[in-house]
Tab-separated table of C-alpha atoms and ligand atoms in Angstrom:
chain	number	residue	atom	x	y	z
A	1	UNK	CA	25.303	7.535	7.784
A	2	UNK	CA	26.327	4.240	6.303
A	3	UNK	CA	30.129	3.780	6.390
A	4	UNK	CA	29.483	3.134	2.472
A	5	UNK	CA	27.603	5.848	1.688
A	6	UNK	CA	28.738	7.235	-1.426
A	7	UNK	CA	28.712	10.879	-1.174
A	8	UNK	CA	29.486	11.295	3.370
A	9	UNK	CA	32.640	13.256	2.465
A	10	UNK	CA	31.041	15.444	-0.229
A	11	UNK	CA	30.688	18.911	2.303
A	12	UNK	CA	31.707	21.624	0.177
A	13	UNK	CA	31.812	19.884	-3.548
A	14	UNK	CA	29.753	21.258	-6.627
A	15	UNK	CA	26.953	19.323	-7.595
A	16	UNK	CA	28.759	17.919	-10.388
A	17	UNK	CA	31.431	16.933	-8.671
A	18	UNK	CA	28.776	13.991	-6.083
A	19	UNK	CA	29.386	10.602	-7.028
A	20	UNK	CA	26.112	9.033	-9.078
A	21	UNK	CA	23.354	7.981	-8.831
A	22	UNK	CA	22.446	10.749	-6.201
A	23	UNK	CA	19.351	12.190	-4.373
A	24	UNK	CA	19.968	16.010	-4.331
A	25	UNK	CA	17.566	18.758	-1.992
A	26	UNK	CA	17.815	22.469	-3.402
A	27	UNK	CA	17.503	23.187	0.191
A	28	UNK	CA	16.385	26.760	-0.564
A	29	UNK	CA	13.637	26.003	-2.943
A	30	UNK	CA	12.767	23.261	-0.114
A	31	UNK	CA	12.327	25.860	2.412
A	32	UNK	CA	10.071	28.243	0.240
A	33	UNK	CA	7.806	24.882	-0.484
A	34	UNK	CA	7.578	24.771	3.128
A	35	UNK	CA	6.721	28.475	3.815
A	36	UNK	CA	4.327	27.926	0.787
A	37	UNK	CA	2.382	25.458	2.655
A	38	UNK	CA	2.899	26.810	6.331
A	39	UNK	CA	1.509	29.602	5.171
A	40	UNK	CA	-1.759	28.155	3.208
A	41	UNK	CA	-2.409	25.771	5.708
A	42	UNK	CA	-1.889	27.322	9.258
A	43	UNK	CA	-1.664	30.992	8.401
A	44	UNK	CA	-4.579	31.557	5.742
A	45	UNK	CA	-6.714	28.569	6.595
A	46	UNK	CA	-6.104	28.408	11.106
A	47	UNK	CA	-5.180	24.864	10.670
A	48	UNK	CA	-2.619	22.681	12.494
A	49	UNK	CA	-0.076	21.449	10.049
A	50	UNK	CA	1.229	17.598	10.678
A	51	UNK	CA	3.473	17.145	7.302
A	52	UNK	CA	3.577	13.465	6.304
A	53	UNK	CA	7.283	11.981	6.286
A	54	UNK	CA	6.486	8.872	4.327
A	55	UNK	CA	7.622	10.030	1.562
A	56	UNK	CA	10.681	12.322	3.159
A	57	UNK	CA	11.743	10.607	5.717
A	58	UNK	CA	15.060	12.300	7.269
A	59	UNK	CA	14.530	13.680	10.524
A	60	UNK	CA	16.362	16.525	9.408
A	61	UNK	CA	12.881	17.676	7.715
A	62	UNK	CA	10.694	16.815	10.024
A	63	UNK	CA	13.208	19.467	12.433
A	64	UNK	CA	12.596	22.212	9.972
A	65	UNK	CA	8.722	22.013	9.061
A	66	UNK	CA	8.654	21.851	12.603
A	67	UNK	CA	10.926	25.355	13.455
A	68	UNK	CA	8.335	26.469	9.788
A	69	UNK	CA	5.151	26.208	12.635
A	70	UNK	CA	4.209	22.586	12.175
A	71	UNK	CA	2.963	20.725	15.465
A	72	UNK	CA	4.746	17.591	14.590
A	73	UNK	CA	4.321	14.505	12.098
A	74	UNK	CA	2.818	12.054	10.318
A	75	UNK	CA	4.119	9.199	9.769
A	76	UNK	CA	3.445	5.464	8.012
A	77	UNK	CA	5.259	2.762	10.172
A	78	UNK	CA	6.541	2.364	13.545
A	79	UNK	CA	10.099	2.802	12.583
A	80	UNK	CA	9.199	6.444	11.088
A	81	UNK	CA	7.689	7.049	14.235
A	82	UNK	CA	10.581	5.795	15.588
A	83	UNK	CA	13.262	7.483	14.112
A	84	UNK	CA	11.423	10.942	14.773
A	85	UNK	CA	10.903	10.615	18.183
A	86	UNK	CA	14.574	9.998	18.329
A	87	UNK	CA	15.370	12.981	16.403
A	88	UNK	CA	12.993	14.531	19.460
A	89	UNK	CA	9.389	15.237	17.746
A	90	UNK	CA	6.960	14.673	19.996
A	91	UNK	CA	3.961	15.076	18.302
A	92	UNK	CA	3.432	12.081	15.737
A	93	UNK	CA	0.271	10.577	14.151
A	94	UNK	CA	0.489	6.948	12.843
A	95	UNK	CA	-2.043	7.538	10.686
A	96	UNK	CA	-1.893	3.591	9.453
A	97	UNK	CA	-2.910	0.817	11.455
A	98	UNK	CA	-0.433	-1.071	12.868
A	99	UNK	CA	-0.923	-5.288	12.912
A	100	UNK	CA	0.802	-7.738	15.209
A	101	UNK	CA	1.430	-7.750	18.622
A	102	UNK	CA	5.206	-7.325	18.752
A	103	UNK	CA	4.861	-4.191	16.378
A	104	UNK	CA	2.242	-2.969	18.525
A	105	UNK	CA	4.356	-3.246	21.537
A	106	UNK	CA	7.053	-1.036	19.978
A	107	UNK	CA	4.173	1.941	19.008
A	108	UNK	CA	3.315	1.140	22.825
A	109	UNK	CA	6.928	1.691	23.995
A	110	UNK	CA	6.966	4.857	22.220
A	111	UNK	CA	4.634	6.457	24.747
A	112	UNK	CA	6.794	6.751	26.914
A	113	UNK	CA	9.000	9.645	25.029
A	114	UNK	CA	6.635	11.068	23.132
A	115	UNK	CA	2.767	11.456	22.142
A	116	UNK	CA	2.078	9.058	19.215
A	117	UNK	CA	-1.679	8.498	17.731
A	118	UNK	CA	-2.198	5.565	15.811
A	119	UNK	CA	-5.072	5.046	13.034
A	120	UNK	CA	-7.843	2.505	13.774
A	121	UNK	CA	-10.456	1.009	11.878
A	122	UNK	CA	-11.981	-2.039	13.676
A	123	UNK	CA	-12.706	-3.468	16.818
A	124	UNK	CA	-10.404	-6.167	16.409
A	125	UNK	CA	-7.265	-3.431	15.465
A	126	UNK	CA	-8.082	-1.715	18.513
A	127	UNK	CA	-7.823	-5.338	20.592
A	128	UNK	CA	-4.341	-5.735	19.431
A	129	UNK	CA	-3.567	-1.816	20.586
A	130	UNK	CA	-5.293	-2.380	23.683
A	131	UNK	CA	-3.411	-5.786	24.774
A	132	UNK	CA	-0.037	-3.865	23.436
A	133	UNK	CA	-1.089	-0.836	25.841
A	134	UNK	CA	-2.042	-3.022	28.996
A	135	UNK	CA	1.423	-5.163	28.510
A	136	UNK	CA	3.728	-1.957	28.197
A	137	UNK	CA	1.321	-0.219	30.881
A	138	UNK	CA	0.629	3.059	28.694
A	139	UNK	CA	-1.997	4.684	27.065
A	140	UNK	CA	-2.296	4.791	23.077
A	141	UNK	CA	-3.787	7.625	21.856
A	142	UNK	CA	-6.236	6.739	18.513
A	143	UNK	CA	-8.660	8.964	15.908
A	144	UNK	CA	-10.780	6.349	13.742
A	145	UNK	CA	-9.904	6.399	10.120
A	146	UNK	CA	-12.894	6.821	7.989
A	147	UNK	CA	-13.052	5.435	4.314
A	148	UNK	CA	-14.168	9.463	2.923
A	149	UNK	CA	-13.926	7.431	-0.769
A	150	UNK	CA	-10.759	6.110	-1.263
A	151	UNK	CA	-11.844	2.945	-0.817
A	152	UNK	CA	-8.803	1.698	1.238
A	153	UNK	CA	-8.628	1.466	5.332
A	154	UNK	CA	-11.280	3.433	7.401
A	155	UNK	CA	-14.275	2.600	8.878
A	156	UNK	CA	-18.085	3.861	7.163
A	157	UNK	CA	-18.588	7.332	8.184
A	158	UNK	CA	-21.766	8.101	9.857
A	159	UNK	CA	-23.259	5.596	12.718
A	160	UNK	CA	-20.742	2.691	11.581
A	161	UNK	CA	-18.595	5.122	12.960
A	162	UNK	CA	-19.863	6.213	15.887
A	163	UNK	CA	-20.189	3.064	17.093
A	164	UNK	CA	-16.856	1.911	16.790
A	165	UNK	CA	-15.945	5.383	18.477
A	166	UNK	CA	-18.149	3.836	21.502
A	167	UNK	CA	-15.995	0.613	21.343
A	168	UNK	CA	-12.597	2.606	21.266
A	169	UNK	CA	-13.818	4.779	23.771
A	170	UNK	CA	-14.447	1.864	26.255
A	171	UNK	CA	-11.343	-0.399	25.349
A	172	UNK	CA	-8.647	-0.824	27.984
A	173	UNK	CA	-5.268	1.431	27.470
A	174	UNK	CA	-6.819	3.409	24.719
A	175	UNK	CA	-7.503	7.030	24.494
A	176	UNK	CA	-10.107	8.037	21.926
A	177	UNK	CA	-8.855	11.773	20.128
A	178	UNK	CA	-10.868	12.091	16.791
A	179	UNK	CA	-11.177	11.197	13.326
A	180	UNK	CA	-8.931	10.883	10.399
A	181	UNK	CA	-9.598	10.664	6.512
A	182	UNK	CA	-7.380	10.494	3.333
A	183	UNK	CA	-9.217	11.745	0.200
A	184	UNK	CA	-6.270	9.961	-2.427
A	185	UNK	CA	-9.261	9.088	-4.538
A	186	UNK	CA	-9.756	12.976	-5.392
A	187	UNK	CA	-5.902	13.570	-6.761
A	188	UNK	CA	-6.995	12.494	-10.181
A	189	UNK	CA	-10.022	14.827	-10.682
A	190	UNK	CA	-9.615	18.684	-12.612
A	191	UNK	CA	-9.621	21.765	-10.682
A	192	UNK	CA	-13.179	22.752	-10.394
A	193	UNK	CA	-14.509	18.590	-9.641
A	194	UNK	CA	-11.593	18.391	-6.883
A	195	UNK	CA	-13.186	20.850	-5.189
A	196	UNK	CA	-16.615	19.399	-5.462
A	197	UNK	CA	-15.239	15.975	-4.672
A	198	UNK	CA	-12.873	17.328	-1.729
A	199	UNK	CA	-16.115	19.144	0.071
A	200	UNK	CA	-18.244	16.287	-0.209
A	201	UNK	CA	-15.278	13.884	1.190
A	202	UNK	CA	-14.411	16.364	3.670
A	203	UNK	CA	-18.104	16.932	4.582
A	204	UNK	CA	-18.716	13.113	5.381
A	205	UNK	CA	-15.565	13.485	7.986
A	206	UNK	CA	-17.023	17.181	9.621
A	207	UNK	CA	-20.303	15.612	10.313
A	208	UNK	CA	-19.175	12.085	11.192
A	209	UNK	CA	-17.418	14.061	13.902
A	210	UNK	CA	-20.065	16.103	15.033
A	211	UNK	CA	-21.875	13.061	15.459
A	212	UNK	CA	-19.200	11.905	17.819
A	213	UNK	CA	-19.645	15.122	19.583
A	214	UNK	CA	-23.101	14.766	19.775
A	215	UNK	CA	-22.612	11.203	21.719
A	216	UNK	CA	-20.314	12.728	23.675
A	217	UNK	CA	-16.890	10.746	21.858
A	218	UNK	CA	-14.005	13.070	21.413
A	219	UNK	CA	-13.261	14.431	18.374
A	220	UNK	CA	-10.952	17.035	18.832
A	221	UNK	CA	-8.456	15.825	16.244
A	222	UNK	CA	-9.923	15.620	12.804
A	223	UNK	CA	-6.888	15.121	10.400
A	224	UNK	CA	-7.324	14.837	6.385
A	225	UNK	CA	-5.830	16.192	3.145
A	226	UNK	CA	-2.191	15.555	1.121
A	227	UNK	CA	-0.232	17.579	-1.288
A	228	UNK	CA	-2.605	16.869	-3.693
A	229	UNK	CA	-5.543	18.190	-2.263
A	230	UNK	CA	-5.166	20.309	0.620
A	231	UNK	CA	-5.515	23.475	-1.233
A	232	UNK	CA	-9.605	22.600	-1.821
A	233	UNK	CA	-9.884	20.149	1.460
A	234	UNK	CA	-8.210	22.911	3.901
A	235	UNK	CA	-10.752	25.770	3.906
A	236	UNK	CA	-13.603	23.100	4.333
A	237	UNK	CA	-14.956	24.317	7.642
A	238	UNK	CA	-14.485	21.839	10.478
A	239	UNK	CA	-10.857	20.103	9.921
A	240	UNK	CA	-8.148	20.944	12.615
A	241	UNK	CA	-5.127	19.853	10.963
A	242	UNK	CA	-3.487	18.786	7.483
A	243	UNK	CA	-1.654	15.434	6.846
A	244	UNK	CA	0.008	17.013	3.498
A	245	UNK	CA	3.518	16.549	3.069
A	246	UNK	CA	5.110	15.561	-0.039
A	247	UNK	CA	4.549	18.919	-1.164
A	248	UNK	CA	7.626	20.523	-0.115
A	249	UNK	CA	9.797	18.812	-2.688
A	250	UNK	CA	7.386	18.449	-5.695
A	251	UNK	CA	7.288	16.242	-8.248
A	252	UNK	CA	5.608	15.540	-11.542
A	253	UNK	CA	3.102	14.090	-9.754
A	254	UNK	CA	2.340	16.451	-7.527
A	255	UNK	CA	2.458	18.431	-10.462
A	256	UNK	CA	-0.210	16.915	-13.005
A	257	UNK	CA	-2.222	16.672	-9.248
A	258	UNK	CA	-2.589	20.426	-9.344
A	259	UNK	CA	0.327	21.628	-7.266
A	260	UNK	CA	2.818	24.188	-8.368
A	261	UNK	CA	5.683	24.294	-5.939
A	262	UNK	CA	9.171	24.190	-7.465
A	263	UNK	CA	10.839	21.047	-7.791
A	264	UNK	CA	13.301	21.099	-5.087
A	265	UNK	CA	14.899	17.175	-4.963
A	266	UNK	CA	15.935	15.574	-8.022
A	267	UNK	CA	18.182	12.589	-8.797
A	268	UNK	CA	21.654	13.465	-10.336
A	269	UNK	CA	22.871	10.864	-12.519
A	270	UNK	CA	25.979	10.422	-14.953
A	271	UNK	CA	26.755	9.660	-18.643
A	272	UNK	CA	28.471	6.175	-18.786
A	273	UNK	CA	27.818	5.224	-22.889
A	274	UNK	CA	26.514	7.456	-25.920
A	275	UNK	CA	26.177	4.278	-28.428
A	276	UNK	CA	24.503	6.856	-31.357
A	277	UNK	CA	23.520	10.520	-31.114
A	278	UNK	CA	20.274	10.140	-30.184
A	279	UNK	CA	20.959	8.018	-27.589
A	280	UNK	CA	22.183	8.292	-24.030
A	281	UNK	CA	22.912	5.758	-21.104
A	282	UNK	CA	22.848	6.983	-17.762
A	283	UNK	CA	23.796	5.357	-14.666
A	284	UNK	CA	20.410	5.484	-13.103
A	285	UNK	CA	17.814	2.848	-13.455
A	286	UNK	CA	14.966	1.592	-11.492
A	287	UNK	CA	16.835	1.026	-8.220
A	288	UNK	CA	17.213	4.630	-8.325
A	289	UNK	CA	14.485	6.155	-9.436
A	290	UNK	CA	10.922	5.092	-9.605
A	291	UNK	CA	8.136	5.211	-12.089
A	292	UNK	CA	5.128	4.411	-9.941
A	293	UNK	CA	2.714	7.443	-10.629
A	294	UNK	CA	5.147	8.246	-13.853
A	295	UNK	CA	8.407	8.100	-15.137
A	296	UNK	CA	10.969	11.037	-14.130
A	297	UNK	CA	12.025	13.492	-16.394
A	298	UNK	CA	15.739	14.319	-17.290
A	299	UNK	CA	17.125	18.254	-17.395
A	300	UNK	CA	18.812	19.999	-20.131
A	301	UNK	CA	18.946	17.175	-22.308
A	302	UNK	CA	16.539	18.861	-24.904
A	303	UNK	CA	13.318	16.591	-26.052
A	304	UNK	CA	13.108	13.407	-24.652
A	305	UNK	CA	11.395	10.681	-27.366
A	306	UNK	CA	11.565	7.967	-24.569
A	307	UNK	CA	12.676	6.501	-21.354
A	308	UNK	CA	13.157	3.150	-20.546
A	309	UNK	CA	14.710	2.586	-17.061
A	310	UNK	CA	16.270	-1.036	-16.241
A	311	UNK	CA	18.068	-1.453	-13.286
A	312	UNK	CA	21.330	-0.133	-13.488
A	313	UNK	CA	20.373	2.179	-16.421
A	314	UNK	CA	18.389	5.010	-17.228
A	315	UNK	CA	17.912	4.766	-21.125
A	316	UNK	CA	17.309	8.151	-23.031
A	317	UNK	CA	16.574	7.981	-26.431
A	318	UNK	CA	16.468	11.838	-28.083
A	319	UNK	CA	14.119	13.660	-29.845
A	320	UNK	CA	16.894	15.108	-31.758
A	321	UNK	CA	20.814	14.189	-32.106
A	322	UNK	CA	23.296	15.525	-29.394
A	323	UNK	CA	26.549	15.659	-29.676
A	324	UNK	CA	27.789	17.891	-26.470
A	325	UNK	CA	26.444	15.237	-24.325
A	326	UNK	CA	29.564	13.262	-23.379
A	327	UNK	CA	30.963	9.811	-21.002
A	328	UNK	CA	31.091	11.566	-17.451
A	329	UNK	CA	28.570	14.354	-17.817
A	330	UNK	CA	25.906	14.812	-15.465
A	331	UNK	CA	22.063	14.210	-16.401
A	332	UNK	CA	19.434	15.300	-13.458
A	333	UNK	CA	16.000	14.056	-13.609
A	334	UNK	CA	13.212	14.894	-11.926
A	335	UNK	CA	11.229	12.412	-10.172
A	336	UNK	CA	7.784	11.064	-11.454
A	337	UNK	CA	7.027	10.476	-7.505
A	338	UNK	CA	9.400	11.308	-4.337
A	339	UNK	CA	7.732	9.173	-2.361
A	340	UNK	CA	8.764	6.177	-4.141
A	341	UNK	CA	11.926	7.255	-5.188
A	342	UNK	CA	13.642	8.797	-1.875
A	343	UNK	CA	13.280	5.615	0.026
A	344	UNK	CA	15.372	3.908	-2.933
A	345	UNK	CA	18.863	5.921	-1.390
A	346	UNK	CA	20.470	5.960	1.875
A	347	UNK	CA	21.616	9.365	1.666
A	348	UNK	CA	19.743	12.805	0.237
A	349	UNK	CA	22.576	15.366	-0.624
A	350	UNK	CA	21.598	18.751	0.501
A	351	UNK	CA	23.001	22.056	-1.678
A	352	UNK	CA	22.841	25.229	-1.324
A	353	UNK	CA	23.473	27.265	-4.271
A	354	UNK	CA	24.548	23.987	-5.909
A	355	UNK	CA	27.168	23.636	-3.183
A	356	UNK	CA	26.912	20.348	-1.181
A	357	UNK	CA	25.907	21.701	2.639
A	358	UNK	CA	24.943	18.086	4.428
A	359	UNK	CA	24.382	14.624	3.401
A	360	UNK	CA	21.020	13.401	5.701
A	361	UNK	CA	20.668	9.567	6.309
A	362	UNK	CA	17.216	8.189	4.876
A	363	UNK	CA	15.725	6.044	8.110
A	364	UNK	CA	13.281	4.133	7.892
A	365	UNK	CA	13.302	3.154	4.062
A	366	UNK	CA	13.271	-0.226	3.482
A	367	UNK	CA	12.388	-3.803	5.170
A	368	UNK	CA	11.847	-2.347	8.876
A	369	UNK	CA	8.784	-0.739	9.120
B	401	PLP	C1	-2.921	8.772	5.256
B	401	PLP	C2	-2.353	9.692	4.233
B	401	PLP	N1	-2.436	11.015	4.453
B	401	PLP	C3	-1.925	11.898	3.570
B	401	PLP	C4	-1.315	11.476	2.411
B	401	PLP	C5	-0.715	12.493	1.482
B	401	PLP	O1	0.646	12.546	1.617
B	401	PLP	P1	1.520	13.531	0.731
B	401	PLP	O2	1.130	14.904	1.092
B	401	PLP	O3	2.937	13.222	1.126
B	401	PLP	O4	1.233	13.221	-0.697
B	401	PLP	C6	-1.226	10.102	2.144
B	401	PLP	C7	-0.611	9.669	0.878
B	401	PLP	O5	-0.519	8.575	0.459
B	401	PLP	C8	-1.744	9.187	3.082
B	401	PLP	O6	-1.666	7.868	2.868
């Protein structure tokens, strides 16, 4: 913990009582996201669950979905990876692809203490993991990304797959394991066309890898699905394991994406000017809460006409006049994304029962990746 975090000395305090802007975990409502998904993905669909920490980040997390029956992590940059396998998880997938060689040197190192996959999509990505493995004198386990839709990273699935399979399987220092694919493009899609969309996506993956089988490529990792759409991508026959993580705080994201787990992290903020009735200045802007995906929502303030967030200042102009609002009151919002608005904090307060239990360091959040 920073020795200016904020809130470090907070154990024991009300909610209320946290100095603002703050990130805040209902731990409880946390842990029954987790059991929620635990018990989807490995109990009712016989999958491996590897929870994605971009968007979560403290180790602390990645400790407890582990204890909930995960097998380890996801993560989305070295220093994730990093951070977890000093926490001591030793089960991570990198599941981007990591460019340069001194980068690739430190995802090499890592072998050492624990088992972390990395993502590939080319021949010339697996190169740079290759001369990385050979100088640290390890062995990098990969899966191949395919693109399933999104349109981002990933290799075509089918033969353009299989025969970059052959490559990776051949390459120096590298350890073919199976197949990856992210389905993002499906969040946006209604209930009944996700699941059209997520079967199709995760049918191009299934076969892809029985194709590997077929040439005799490993493919016993074959990793897909977030919090947006592992409820329809899960029971596709053939995965082994979900990427989803996000899920176990919520958002209103994950929300208008079709998932209804209880918002458990929020962003407690304070009331520092009331210039009319209708209006209300909060001390939480941009730099503390995102609007990527949408804007967050504030609590108990009654209806909201708008938002505008600048830096410093969260901006809440009422539906209605309010007078009980007042200089020094808390506001809570609820985030329009997590991911994008955890890794703005160094801390995440965590409260049972609205009673401040831990403060967690956020690793990993900014410039070092
Ligand atoms: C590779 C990958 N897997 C899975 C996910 C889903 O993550 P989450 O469940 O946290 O939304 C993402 C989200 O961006 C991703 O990039």
């Amino acid at each position: 913990m920073p020795a200016t975090s904020a809130n470090s000395q907070s154990i024991g305090l009300q909610k209320s009582e946290l100095e603002t802007p703050a990130l805040c975990l209902d731990i409880a409502a946390y842990q029954r996201n987790v059991a929620r998904m635990a018990s989807f993905i490995i109990g009712q669909c016989g999958l491996k669950w590897r929870p994605h920490m971009k968007g979560q980040k403290a180790v602390e997390l990645a400790q407890h979905a582990v204890r909930a029956g995960a097998i380890g992590v996801t993560c989305a940059t070295v220093y994730e990876a990093e951070a977890m396998v000093d926490a001591g998880v030793s089960e991570i997938l990198l599941a981007n692809q990591v460019a340069g060689d001194r980068k690739a040197r430190r995802l090499a190192r890592l072998q050492r203490l624990a088992t972390v996959i990395s993502a590939t999509d080319s021949a010339a990505h697996l190169e740079i993991l290759s001369r990385a493995a050979l100088a640290e004198q390890v062995t990098i386990p990969v899966i191949l990304e395919l693109d399933v839709g999104m349109g981002r990273c990933g290799v075509v699935c089918g033969k353009p797959a299989v025969d970059l399979g052959l490559v990776a399987e051949r390459m120096p220092g590298i350890e073919l394991l199976g197949l990856m694919g992210w389905e993002g493009h499906i969040l946006k899609y209604d209930p009944e066309e996700k699941k059209r969309q997520a079967q199709s996506a995760m049918q191009a993956l299934v076969e892809t890898a029985a194709m590997f089988r077929k040439e005799g490529l490993r493919a016993e990792v074959v990793s897909a699905a977030g919090s947006g759409t592992f409820l329809v991508s899960a029971p596709v026959a053939g995965l082994t394991e979900i990427q989803a993580g996000g899920g176990v705080f919520s958002d209103l994201s994950y929300q208008k994406w079709g998932l209804e787990h209880e918002f458990a992290l929020t962003v407690l903020t304070r009331v520092v000017s009331r210039p009319s009735p209708t209006r209300v200045l909060v001390d939480g802007g941009f730099k503390t809460m995102s609007y990527c995906h949408g804007y967050p929502e504030p609590l108990g303030v009654g209806a909201v006409k708008s938002l505008v967030l600048s830096a410093e200042h969260g901006n809440i102009e009422l539906a209605e006049p309010n007078d009980s609002l007042r200089v020094g009151d808390p506001v809570e919002f609820v985030p329009g994304y997590t991911d994008s608005t955890v890794c703005l904090h160094d801390e995440m307060c965590v409260l049972r029962d609205g009673v401040v239990e831990a403060v967690w360091g956020i690793p990993g959040r900014s410039g070092r990746r």
